[in-house]
mmCIF file of C-alpha atoms in Angstrom:
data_model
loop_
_atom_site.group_PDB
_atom_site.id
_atom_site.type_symbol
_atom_site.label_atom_id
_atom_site.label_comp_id
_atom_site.label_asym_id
_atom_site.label_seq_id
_atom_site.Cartn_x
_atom_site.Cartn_y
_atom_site.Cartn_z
ATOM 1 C CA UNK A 1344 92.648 127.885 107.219
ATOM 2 C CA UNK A 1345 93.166 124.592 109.360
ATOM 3 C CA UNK A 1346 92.970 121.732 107.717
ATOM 4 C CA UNK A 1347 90.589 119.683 109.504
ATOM 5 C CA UNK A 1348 91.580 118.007 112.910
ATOM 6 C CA UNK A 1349 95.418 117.061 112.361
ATOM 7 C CA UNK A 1350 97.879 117.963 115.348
ATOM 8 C CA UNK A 1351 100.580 117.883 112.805
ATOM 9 C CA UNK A 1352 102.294 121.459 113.086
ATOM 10 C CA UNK A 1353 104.244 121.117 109.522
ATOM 11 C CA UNK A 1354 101.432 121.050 107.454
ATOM 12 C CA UNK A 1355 100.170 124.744 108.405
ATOM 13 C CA UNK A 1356 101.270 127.184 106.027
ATOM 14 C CA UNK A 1357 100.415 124.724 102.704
ATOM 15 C CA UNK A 1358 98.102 126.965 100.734
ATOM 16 C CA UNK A 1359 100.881 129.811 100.314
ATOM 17 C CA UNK A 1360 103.113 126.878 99.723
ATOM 18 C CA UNK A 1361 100.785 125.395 96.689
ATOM 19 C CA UNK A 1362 100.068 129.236 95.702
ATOM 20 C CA UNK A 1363 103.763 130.365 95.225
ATOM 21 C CA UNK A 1364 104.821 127.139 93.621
ATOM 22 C CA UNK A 1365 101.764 127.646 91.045
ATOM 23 C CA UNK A 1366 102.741 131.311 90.406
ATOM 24 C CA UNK A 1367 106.207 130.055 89.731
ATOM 25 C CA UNK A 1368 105.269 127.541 87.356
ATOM 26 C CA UNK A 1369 102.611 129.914 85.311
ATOM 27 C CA UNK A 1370 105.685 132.243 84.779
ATOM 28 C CA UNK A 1371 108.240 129.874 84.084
ATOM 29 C CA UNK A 1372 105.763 128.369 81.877
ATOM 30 C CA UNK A 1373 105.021 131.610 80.009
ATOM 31 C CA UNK A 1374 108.383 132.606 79.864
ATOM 32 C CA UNK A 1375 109.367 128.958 78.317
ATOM 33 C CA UNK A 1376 106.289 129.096 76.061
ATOM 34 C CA UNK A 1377 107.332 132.597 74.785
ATOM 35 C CA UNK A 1378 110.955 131.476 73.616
ATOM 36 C CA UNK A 1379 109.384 128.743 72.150
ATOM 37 C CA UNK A 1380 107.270 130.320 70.300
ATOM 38 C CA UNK A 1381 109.477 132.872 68.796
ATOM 39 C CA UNK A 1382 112.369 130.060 67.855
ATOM 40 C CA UNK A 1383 109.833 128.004 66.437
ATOM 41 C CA UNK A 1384 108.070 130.951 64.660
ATOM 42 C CA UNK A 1385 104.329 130.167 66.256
ATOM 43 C CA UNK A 1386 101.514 132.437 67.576
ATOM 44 C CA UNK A 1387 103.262 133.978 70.995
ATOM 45 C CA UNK A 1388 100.048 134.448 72.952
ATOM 46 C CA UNK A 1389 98.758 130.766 72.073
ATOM 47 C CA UNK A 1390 102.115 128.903 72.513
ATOM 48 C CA UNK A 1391 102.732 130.799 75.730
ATOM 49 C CA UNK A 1392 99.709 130.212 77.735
ATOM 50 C CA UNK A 1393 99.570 126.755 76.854
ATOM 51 C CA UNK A 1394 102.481 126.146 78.021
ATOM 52 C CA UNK A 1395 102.190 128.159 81.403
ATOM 53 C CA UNK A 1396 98.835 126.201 81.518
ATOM 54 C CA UNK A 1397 100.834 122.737 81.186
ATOM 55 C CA UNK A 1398 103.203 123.241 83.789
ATOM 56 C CA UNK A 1399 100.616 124.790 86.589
ATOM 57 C CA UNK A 1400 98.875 121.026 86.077
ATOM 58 C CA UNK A 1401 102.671 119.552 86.420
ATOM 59 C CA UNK A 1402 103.484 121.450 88.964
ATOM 60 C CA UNK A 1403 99.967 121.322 91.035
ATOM 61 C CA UNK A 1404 99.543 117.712 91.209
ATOM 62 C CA UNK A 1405 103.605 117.604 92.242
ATOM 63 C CA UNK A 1406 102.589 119.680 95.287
ATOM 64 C CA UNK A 1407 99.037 118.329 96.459
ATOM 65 C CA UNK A 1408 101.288 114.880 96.452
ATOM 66 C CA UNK A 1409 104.251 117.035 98.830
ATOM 67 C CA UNK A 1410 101.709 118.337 100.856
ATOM 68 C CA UNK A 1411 99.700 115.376 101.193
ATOM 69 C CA UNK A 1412 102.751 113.375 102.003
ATOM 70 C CA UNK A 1413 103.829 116.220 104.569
ATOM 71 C CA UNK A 1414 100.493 115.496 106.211
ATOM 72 C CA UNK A 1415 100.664 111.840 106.330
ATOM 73 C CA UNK A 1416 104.270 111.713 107.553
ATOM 74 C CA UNK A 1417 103.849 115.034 109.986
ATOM 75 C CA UNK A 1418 107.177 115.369 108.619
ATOM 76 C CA UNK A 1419 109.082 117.554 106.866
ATOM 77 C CA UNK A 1420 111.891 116.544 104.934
ATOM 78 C CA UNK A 1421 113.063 115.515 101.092
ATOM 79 C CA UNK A 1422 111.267 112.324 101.213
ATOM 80 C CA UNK A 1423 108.242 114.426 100.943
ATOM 81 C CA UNK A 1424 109.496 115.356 97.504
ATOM 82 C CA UNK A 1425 110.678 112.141 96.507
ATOM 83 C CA UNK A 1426 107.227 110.424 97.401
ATOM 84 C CA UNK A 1427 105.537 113.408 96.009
ATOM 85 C CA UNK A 1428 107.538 113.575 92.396
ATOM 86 C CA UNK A 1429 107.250 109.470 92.104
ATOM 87 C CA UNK A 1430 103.391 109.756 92.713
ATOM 88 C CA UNK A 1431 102.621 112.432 90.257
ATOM 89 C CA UNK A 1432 105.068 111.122 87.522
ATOM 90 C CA UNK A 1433 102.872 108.106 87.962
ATOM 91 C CA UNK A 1434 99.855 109.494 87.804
ATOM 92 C CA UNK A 1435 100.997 111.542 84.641
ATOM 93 C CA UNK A 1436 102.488 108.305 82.934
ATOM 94 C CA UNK A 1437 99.066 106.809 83.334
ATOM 95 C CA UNK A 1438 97.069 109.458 82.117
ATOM 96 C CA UNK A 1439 99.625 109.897 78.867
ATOM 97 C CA UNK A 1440 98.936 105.864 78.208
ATOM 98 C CA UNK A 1441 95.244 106.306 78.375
ATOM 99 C CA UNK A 1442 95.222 109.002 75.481
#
């Protein structure tokens, strides 16, 4: 699906970019959750999803930032990353403070 009226040629492709980094955080999540849980002797299901749940919301605002910054730029290169991992650790510093 384009993405409106850009003529930037890097940005096509994002939504399977956004969709495999979100599978790989659910199951790195779950897997992390699941250790966790059974070293620190708590309910497996519980622990686990949470934790797969935690890091899709990491991970997802991390990549809507990359992306986003791969649109504005039309560029794409590890600045995207750096941009994109400075933004979101912001915006999850700000929303830990609030709470």
């Amino acid at each position: 699906m384009p993405l409106g009226h850009t003529n930037c040629p890097v940005i096509d492709g994002w939504q399977g970019r956004l969709q495999a980094k979100l599978a790989a955080a659910g199951v790195g999540g779950t897997l992390a959750g699941a250790v966790l849980a059974v070293l620190q002797q708590k309910q497996l299901l519980a622990h686990s999803l949470g934790t797969a749940a935690s890091c899709m919301i990491c991970v997802g605002g991390f990549a809507v930032c990359q992306e986003t910054s791969r649109l504005l730029r039309c560029e794409d290169s590890p600045a995207n990353s750096i941009v994109a991992g400075a933004a979101s650790g912001a915006l999850l510093l700000g929303l830990q403070r609030k709470l």
